[in-house]
PDB file of C-alpha atoms in Angstrom:
ATOM      1  CA  UNK E  22       2.351 -23.683 -21.212  1.00  0.00           C
ATOM      2  CA  UNK E  23       5.578 -21.947 -20.234  1.00  0.00           C
ATOM      3  CA  UNK E  24       6.191 -18.654 -22.006  1.00  0.00           C
ATOM      4  CA  UNK E  25       9.390 -16.631 -22.030  1.00  0.00           C
ATOM      5  CA  UNK E  26       9.883 -12.973 -22.936  1.00  0.00           C
ATOM      6  CA  UNK E  27      13.211 -11.244 -23.418  1.00  0.00           C
ATOM      7  CA  UNK E  28      13.760  -7.565 -22.647  1.00  0.00           C
ATOM      8  CA  UNK E  29      16.680  -5.192 -22.701  1.00  0.00           C
ATOM      9  CA  UNK E  30      18.549  -2.618 -24.797  1.00  0.00           C
ATOM     10  CA  UNK E  31      18.653  -3.234 -28.514  1.00  0.00           C
ATOM     11  CA  UNK E  32      21.887  -1.307 -28.949  1.00  0.00           C
ATOM     12  CA  UNK E  33      25.103  -1.698 -26.947  1.00  0.00           C
ATOM     13  CA  UNK E  34      28.386   0.123 -27.462  1.00  0.00           C
ATOM     14  CA  UNK E  35      31.591  -1.818 -28.174  1.00  0.00           C
ATOM     15  CA  UNK E  36      33.492  -2.776 -25.008  1.00  0.00           C
ATOM     16  CA  UNK E  37      30.288  -2.357 -23.019  1.00  0.00           C
ATOM     17  CA  UNK E  38      28.132  -4.949 -21.293  1.00  0.00           C
ATOM     18  CA  UNK E  39      25.083  -6.539 -22.870  1.00  0.00           C
ATOM     19  CA  UNK E  40      22.328  -7.108 -20.298  1.00  0.00           C
ATOM     20  CA  UNK E  41      19.079  -8.938 -20.963  1.00  0.00           C
ATOM     21  CA  UNK E  42      16.230 -10.177 -18.792  1.00  0.00           C
ATOM     22  CA  UNK E  43      13.858 -13.045 -19.399  1.00  0.00           C
ATOM     23  CA  UNK E  44      10.440 -13.020 -17.768  1.00  0.00           C
ATOM     24  CA  UNK E  45       8.878 -16.446 -17.302  1.00  0.00           C
ATOM     25  CA  UNK E  46       5.113 -17.021 -17.190  1.00  0.00           C
ATOM     26  CA  UNK E  47       3.039 -20.178 -16.999  1.00  0.00           C
ATOM     27  CA  UNK E  48       5.645 -21.846 -14.835  1.00  0.00           C
ATOM     28  CA  UNK E  49       8.163 -21.229 -12.083  1.00  0.00           C
ATOM     29  CA  UNK E  50      11.926 -21.119 -12.504  1.00  0.00           C
ATOM     30  CA  UNK E  51      12.050 -22.805  -9.109  1.00  0.00           C
ATOM     31  CA  UNK E  52      10.222 -25.859 -10.412  1.00  0.00           C
ATOM     32  CA  UNK E  53      13.255 -27.517 -11.937  1.00  0.00           C
ATOM     33  CA  UNK E  54      14.790 -27.685 -15.412  1.00  0.00           C
ATOM     34  CA  UNK E  55      17.467 -25.373 -16.647  1.00  0.00           C
ATOM     35  CA  UNK E  56      16.954 -21.850 -17.920  1.00  0.00           C
ATOM     36  CA  UNK E  57      19.360 -20.459 -20.456  1.00  0.00           C
ATOM     37  CA  UNK E  58      20.326 -18.327 -23.410  1.00  0.00           C
ATOM     38  CA  UNK E  59      20.946 -19.106 -27.081  1.00  0.00           C
ATOM     39  CA  UNK E  60      22.019 -16.563 -29.669  1.00  0.00           C
ATOM     40  CA  UNK E  61      21.958 -16.348 -33.455  1.00  0.00           C
ATOM     41  CA  UNK E  62      23.996 -13.806 -35.430  1.00  0.00           C
ATOM     42  CA  UNK E  63      22.131 -12.428 -38.449  1.00  0.00           C
ATOM     43  CA  UNK E  64      22.022 -15.049 -41.199  1.00  0.00           C
ATOM     44  CA  UNK E  65      23.999 -17.566 -39.158  1.00  0.00           C
ATOM     45  CA  UNK E  66      23.445 -20.583 -36.929  1.00  0.00           C
ATOM     46  CA  UNK E  67      22.572 -21.120 -33.283  1.00  0.00           C
ATOM     47  CA  UNK E  68      25.050 -20.810 -30.419  1.00  0.00           C
ATOM     48  CA  UNK E  69      24.321 -21.923 -26.869  1.00  0.00           C
ATOM     49  CA  UNK E  70      25.538 -19.348 -24.337  1.00  0.00           C
ATOM     50  CA  UNK E  71      24.820 -20.907 -20.973  1.00  0.00           C
ATOM     51  CA  UNK E  72      22.238 -21.868 -18.369  1.00  0.00           C
ATOM     52  CA  UNK E  73      21.212 -21.682 -14.743  1.00  0.00           C
ATOM     53  CA  UNK E  74      19.394 -24.152 -12.519  1.00  0.00           C
ATOM     54  CA  UNK E  75      16.965 -23.093  -9.806  1.00  0.00           C
ATOM     55  CA  UNK E  76      19.590 -24.021  -7.234  1.00  0.00           C
ATOM     56  CA  UNK E  77      21.852 -21.367  -8.705  1.00  0.00           C
ATOM     57  CA  UNK E  78      24.191 -23.773 -10.466  1.00  0.00           C
ATOM     58  CA  UNK E  79      25.416 -22.471 -13.800  1.00  0.00           C
ATOM     59  CA  UNK E  80      27.066 -23.867 -16.902  1.00  0.00           C
ATOM     60  CA  UNK E  81      28.566 -21.791 -19.712  1.00  0.00           C
ATOM     61  CA  UNK E  82      29.818 -22.228 -23.259  1.00  0.00           C
ATOM     62  CA  UNK E  83      33.612 -22.485 -22.885  1.00  0.00           C
ATOM     63  CA  UNK E  84      34.119 -20.011 -25.737  1.00  0.00           C
ATOM     64  CA  UNK E  85      32.168 -17.323 -23.854  1.00  0.00           C
ATOM     65  CA  UNK E  86      32.733 -18.339 -20.250  1.00  0.00           C
ATOM     66  CA  UNK E  87      35.143 -15.535 -19.378  1.00  0.00           C
ATOM     67  CA  UNK E  88      32.587 -12.880 -20.366  1.00  0.00           C
ATOM     68  CA  UNK E  89      29.223 -14.398 -19.356  1.00  0.00           C
ATOM     69  CA  UNK E  90      27.194 -14.292 -16.180  1.00  0.00           C
ATOM     70  CA  UNK E  91      23.703 -15.759 -15.888  1.00  0.00           C
ATOM     71  CA  UNK E  92      21.698 -15.090 -12.742  1.00  0.00           C
ATOM     72  CA  UNK E  93      18.154 -15.655 -11.532  1.00  0.00           C
ATOM     73  CA  UNK E  94      15.638 -13.750  -9.414  1.00  0.00           C
ATOM     74  CA  UNK E  95      13.142 -16.249  -8.051  1.00  0.00           C
ATOM     75  CA  UNK E  96      10.982 -13.540  -6.477  1.00  0.00           C
ATOM     76  CA  UNK E  97      10.392 -12.032  -9.921  1.00  0.00           C
ATOM     77  CA  UNK E  98      10.397 -15.384 -11.736  1.00  0.00           C
ATOM     78  CA  UNK E  99      12.992 -14.138 -14.176  1.00  0.00           C
ATOM     79  CA  UNK E 100      16.596 -14.721 -15.119  1.00  0.00           C
ATOM     80  CA  UNK E 101      19.237 -12.535 -16.698  1.00  0.00           C
ATOM     81  CA  UNK E 102      22.224 -12.537 -19.021  1.00  0.00           C
ATOM     82  CA  UNK E 103      25.264 -10.282 -18.756  1.00  0.00           C
ATOM     83  CA  UNK E 104      27.886 -10.420 -21.511  1.00  0.00           C
ATOM     84  CA  UNK E 105      30.868  -8.145 -21.015  1.00  0.00           C
ATOM     85  CA  UNK E 106      33.447  -6.610 -23.344  1.00  0.00           C
ATOM     86  CA  UNK E 107      31.166  -6.928 -26.361  1.00  0.00           C
ATOM     87  CA  UNK E 108      32.267  -6.465 -29.955  1.00  0.00           C
ATOM     88  CA  UNK E 109      30.433  -6.418 -33.272  1.00  0.00           C
ATOM     89  CA  UNK E 110      30.727 -10.217 -33.289  1.00  0.00           C
ATOM     90  CA  UNK E 111      28.245 -10.298 -30.417  1.00  0.00           C
ATOM     91  CA  UNK E 112      25.513  -8.771 -32.583  1.00  0.00           C
ATOM     92  CA  UNK E 113      22.769 -11.374 -32.667  1.00  0.00           C
ATOM     93  CA  UNK E 114      19.220 -12.328 -31.845  1.00  0.00           C
ATOM     94  CA  UNK E 115      19.277 -13.506 -28.244  1.00  0.00           C
ATOM     95  CA  UNK E 116      16.755 -16.132 -27.161  1.00  0.00           C
ATOM     96  CA  UNK E 117      15.971 -17.097 -23.606  1.00  0.00           C
ATOM     97  CA  UNK E 118      15.072 -20.753 -23.300  1.00  0.00           C
ATOM     98  CA  UNK E 119      13.884 -23.484 -20.986  1.00  0.00           C
ATOM     99  CA  UNK E 120      16.010 -26.538 -21.481  1.00  0.00           C
ATOM    100  CA  UNK E 121      17.337 -29.726 -20.120  1.00  0.00           C
ATOM    101  CA  UNK E 122      18.721 -32.226 -22.572  1.00  0.00           C
ATOM    102  CA  UNK E 123      16.863 -30.370 -25.297  1.00  0.00           C
ATOM    103  CA  UNK E 124      15.487 -26.842 -25.648  1.00  0.00           C
ATOM    104  CA  UNK E 125      11.825 -27.235 -24.827  1.00  0.00           C
ATOM    105  CA  UNK E 126      10.662 -23.622 -24.922  1.00  0.00           C
ATOM    106  CA  UNK E 127      11.982 -20.536 -26.662  1.00  0.00           C
ATOM    107  CA  UNK E 128      11.319 -16.846 -26.215  1.00  0.00           C
ATOM    108  CA  UNK E 129      10.541 -14.847 -29.341  1.00  0.00           C
ATOM    109  CA  UNK E 130      14.090 -13.483 -29.400  1.00  0.00           C
ATOM    110  CA  UNK E 131      15.464  -9.963 -29.223  1.00  0.00           C
ATOM    111  CA  UNK E 132      17.989  -8.419 -31.579  1.00  0.00           C
ATOM    112  CA  UNK E 133      20.969  -6.799 -29.899  1.00  0.00           C
ATOM    113  CA  UNK E 134      23.296  -4.750 -32.074  1.00  0.00           C
ATOM    114  CA  UNK E 135      26.779  -3.804 -30.928  1.00  0.00           C
ATOM    115  CA  UNK E 136      27.711  -0.494 -32.499  1.00  0.00           C
ATOM    116  CA  UNK E 137      28.992   2.928 -31.555  1.00  0.00           C
TER     117      UNK E 137
ATOM    118  CA  UNK X  23      34.280 -30.531 -27.240  1.00  0.00           C
ATOM    119  CA  UNK X  24      31.995 -32.427 -29.602  1.00  0.00           C
ATOM    120  CA  UNK X  25      31.489 -30.881 -33.045  1.00  0.00           C
ATOM    121  CA  UNK X  26      28.313 -31.508 -35.059  1.00  0.00           C
ATOM    122  CA  UNK X  27      28.610 -31.377 -38.843  1.00  0.00           C
ATOM    123  CA  UNK X  28      25.452 -31.229 -40.918  1.00  0.00           C
ATOM    124  CA  UNK X  29      25.168 -32.073 -44.587  1.00  0.00           C
ATOM    125  CA  UNK X  30      24.324 -30.950 -47.096  1.00  0.00           C
ATOM    126  CA  UNK X  31      24.524 -27.249 -46.411  1.00  0.00           C
ATOM    127  CA  UNK X  32      21.614 -26.636 -48.760  1.00  0.00           C
ATOM    128  CA  UNK X  33      19.132 -29.161 -50.120  1.00  0.00           C
ATOM    129  CA  UNK X  34      16.903 -28.273 -53.072  1.00  0.00           C
ATOM    130  CA  UNK X  35      13.818 -30.446 -53.475  1.00  0.00           C
ATOM    131  CA  UNK X  36      10.227 -30.240 -54.655  1.00  0.00           C
ATOM    132  CA  UNK X  37       7.058 -30.699 -52.622  1.00  0.00           C
ATOM    133  CA  UNK X  38       6.158 -34.362 -52.366  1.00  0.00           C
ATOM    134  CA  UNK X  39       9.769 -35.503 -52.503  1.00  0.00           C
ATOM    135  CA  UNK X  40      11.684 -37.196 -49.685  1.00  0.00           C
ATOM    136  CA  UNK X  41      14.331 -35.231 -47.766  1.00  0.00           C
ATOM    137  CA  UNK X  42      17.262 -36.816 -45.981  1.00  0.00           C
ATOM    138  CA  UNK X  43      19.398 -34.598 -43.731  1.00  0.00           C
ATOM    139  CA  UNK X  44      22.574 -35.796 -42.044  1.00  0.00           C
ATOM    140  CA  UNK X  45      24.242 -34.888 -38.746  1.00  0.00           C
ATOM    141  CA  UNK X  46      27.628 -36.340 -37.876  1.00  0.00           C
ATOM    142  CA  UNK X  47      29.259 -35.908 -34.479  1.00  0.00           C
ATOM    143  CA  UNK X  48      33.020 -35.810 -33.887  1.00  0.00           C
ATOM    144  CA  UNK X  49      32.670 -38.342 -31.054  1.00  0.00           C
ATOM    145  CA  UNK X  50      30.111 -41.010 -30.329  1.00  0.00           C
ATOM    146  CA  UNK X  51      27.101 -39.615 -28.477  1.00  0.00           C
ATOM    147  CA  UNK X  52      24.180 -41.233 -26.754  1.00  0.00           C
ATOM    148  CA  UNK X  53      21.039 -41.238 -28.878  1.00  0.00           C
ATOM    149  CA  UNK X  54      19.222 -39.943 -25.816  1.00  0.00           C
ATOM    150  CA  UNK X  55      20.997 -36.635 -26.230  1.00  0.00           C
ATOM    151  CA  UNK X  56      20.481 -35.928 -29.946  1.00  0.00           C
ATOM    152  CA  UNK X  57      17.708 -33.629 -31.153  1.00  0.00           C
ATOM    153  CA  UNK X  58      16.515 -31.860 -34.303  1.00  0.00           C
ATOM    154  CA  UNK X  59      14.920 -28.426 -34.709  1.00  0.00           C
ATOM    155  CA  UNK X  60      13.174 -26.574 -37.528  1.00  0.00           C
ATOM    156  CA  UNK X  61      13.527 -22.809 -37.936  1.00  0.00           C
ATOM    157  CA  UNK X  62      11.525 -20.625 -40.288  1.00  0.00           C
ATOM    158  CA  UNK X  63      12.490 -17.023 -41.124  1.00  0.00           C
ATOM    159  CA  UNK X  64      11.808 -14.603 -38.300  1.00  0.00           C
ATOM    160  CA  UNK X  65      10.810 -17.366 -35.904  1.00  0.00           C
ATOM    161  CA  UNK X  66      12.426 -19.162 -33.019  1.00  0.00           C
ATOM    162  CA  UNK X  67      13.432 -22.760 -33.657  1.00  0.00           C
ATOM    163  CA  UNK X  68      10.915 -25.517 -32.953  1.00  0.00           C
ATOM    164  CA  UNK X  69      11.796 -28.891 -31.465  1.00  0.00           C
ATOM    165  CA  UNK X  70      11.009 -31.703 -33.913  1.00  0.00           C
ATOM    166  CA  UNK X  71      12.829 -34.786 -32.656  1.00  0.00           C
ATOM    167  CA  UNK X  72      14.388 -35.714 -29.306  1.00  0.00           C
ATOM    168  CA  UNK X  73      16.189 -38.842 -28.257  1.00  0.00           C
ATOM    169  CA  UNK X  74      17.289 -39.175 -31.902  1.00  0.00           C
ATOM    170  CA  UNK X  75      13.967 -40.715 -32.991  1.00  0.00           C
ATOM    171  CA  UNK X  76      11.076 -39.503 -30.810  1.00  0.00           C
ATOM    172  CA  UNK X  77       8.790 -36.893 -32.313  1.00  0.00           C
ATOM    173  CA  UNK X  78       7.980 -33.909 -30.132  1.00  0.00           C
ATOM    174  CA  UNK X  79       4.370 -33.123 -29.316  1.00  0.00           C
ATOM    175  CA  UNK X  80       2.353 -32.102 -32.363  1.00  0.00           C
ATOM    176  CA  UNK X  81       5.006 -32.986 -34.952  1.00  0.00           C
ATOM    177  CA  UNK X  82       3.562 -34.745 -38.038  1.00  0.00           C
ATOM    178  CA  UNK X  83       4.586 -38.344 -38.651  1.00  0.00           C
ATOM    179  CA  UNK X  84       6.215 -37.458 -41.964  1.00  0.00           C
ATOM    180  CA  UNK X  85       9.163 -36.355 -39.799  1.00  0.00           C
ATOM    181  CA  UNK X  86      11.354 -39.149 -38.508  1.00  0.00           C
ATOM    182  CA  UNK X  87      14.764 -39.414 -36.919  1.00  0.00           C
ATOM    183  CA  UNK X  88      17.238 -42.237 -36.806  1.00  0.00           C
ATOM    184  CA  UNK X  89      20.853 -43.060 -36.158  1.00  0.00           C
ATOM    185  CA  UNK X  90      23.331 -43.887 -33.443  1.00  0.00           C
ATOM    186  CA  UNK X  91      26.946 -43.387 -32.488  1.00  0.00           C
ATOM    187  CA  UNK X  92      28.217 -40.593 -34.712  1.00  0.00           C
ATOM    188  CA  UNK X  93      25.716 -40.676 -37.590  1.00  0.00           C
ATOM    189  CA  UNK X  94      22.188 -39.347 -37.296  1.00  0.00           C
ATOM    190  CA  UNK X  95      19.518 -38.638 -39.896  1.00  0.00           C
ATOM    191  CA  UNK X  96      16.371 -36.561 -40.129  1.00  0.00           C
ATOM    192  CA  UNK X  97      13.983 -37.763 -42.824  1.00  0.00           C
ATOM    193  CA  UNK X  98      10.931 -35.938 -44.125  1.00  0.00           C
ATOM    194  CA  UNK X  99       8.967 -38.536 -46.080  1.00  0.00           C
ATOM    195  CA  UNK X 100       6.874 -36.278 -48.327  1.00  0.00           C
ATOM    196  CA  UNK X 101       7.698 -32.610 -48.317  1.00  0.00           C
ATOM    197  CA  UNK X 102       4.892 -30.147 -47.700  1.00  0.00           C
ATOM    198  CA  UNK X 103       5.275 -26.460 -48.652  1.00  0.00           C
ATOM    199  CA  UNK X 104       5.573 -25.505 -44.981  1.00  0.00           C
ATOM    200  CA  UNK X 105       8.560 -27.824 -44.480  1.00  0.00           C
ATOM    201  CA  UNK X 106      10.977 -25.600 -46.386  1.00  0.00           C
ATOM    202  CA  UNK X 107      13.097 -24.097 -43.620  1.00  0.00           C
ATOM    203  CA  UNK X 108      16.456 -24.469 -41.881  1.00  0.00           C
ATOM    204  CA  UNK X 109      17.074 -27.586 -39.780  1.00  0.00           C
ATOM    205  CA  UNK X 110      19.539 -27.909 -36.912  1.00  0.00           C
ATOM    206  CA  UNK X 111      20.754 -30.927 -35.029  1.00  0.00           C
ATOM    207  CA  UNK X 112      21.727 -30.528 -31.379  1.00  0.00           C
ATOM    208  CA  UNK X 113      23.656 -32.566 -28.857  1.00  0.00           C
ATOM    209  CA  UNK X 114      23.737 -32.417 -25.096  1.00  0.00           C
ATOM    210  CA  UNK X 115      26.942 -33.118 -23.220  1.00  0.00           C
ATOM    211  CA  UNK X 116      26.803 -34.059 -19.582  1.00  0.00           C
ATOM    212  CA  UNK X 117      30.373 -33.495 -18.543  1.00  0.00           C
ATOM    213  CA  UNK X 118      30.735 -30.637 -18.630  1.00  0.00           C
ATOM    214  CA  UNK X 119      27.083 -29.751 -19.078  1.00  0.00           C
ATOM    215  CA  UNK X 120      26.363 -27.975 -22.328  1.00  0.00           C
ATOM    216  CA  UNK X 121      24.444 -27.868 -25.576  1.00  0.00           C
ATOM    217  CA  UNK X 122      25.990 -27.832 -29.048  1.00  0.00           C
ATOM    218  CA  UNK X 123      24.244 -27.160 -32.356  1.00  0.00           C
ATOM    219  CA  UNK X 124      25.174 -28.155 -35.868  1.00  0.00           C
ATOM    220  CA  UNK X 125      25.615 -25.393 -38.432  1.00  0.00           C
ATOM    221  CA  UNK X 126      22.262 -26.109 -40.070  1.00  0.00           C
ATOM    222  CA  UNK X 127      20.881 -27.423 -43.365  1.00  0.00           C
ATOM    223  CA  UNK X 128      18.763 -25.122 -45.495  1.00  0.00           C
ATOM    224  CA  UNK X 129      15.939 -26.971 -47.227  1.00  0.00           C
ATOM    225  CA  UNK X 130      14.763 -24.913 -50.202  1.00  0.00           C
ATOM    226  CA  UNK X 131      12.139 -25.327 -52.877  1.00  0.00           C
ATOM    227  CA  UNK X 132      13.541 -26.512 -56.188  1.00  0.00           C
TER     228      UNK X 132
END
């Protein structure tokens, strides 16, 4: 059973860059499928951020595309999210996920607050 | 960009009753690419239905999905106490690749 675990700072200053890692166990990110990020502002709905394939191909939500970079480190079996120029609107629980047509596996989520 | 609109926003029912949740898409989508999730407070969402009508592994048969084109439905035949949660529909778009969620329906105990 694939398991995902997010890690990274829980507090980011406005205009800074939000950086999160996702460690994958029970499976390899090189084995296929897409690996991505979904976020959920407090009390609100789900928003897909983007994804990466083991080949390095990426796809991003058009509304975030200019600020998002998703990368992968096969040697560490993990992938990462960078979101630049953050504002309070980027405060959310961030989930790393394994997905294809649907989201098959979710991490437990990590709350990131944007505040000075 | 395809928009998913769920209704109602909140549904108040009692255990044992039948729940019907709607998801409408702004353009016709393939049933293959329509899914439903359940989310309880403090937890990550859980996949319930994929391909519009196929239950995910371990999902009780009181959950069923149906629909095609732009209108999709999640039905819970007899509500159990653990079914009260928020439900999201989700669509996958192939060109460009991407996932879109509806805004959610909150199912609460009446």
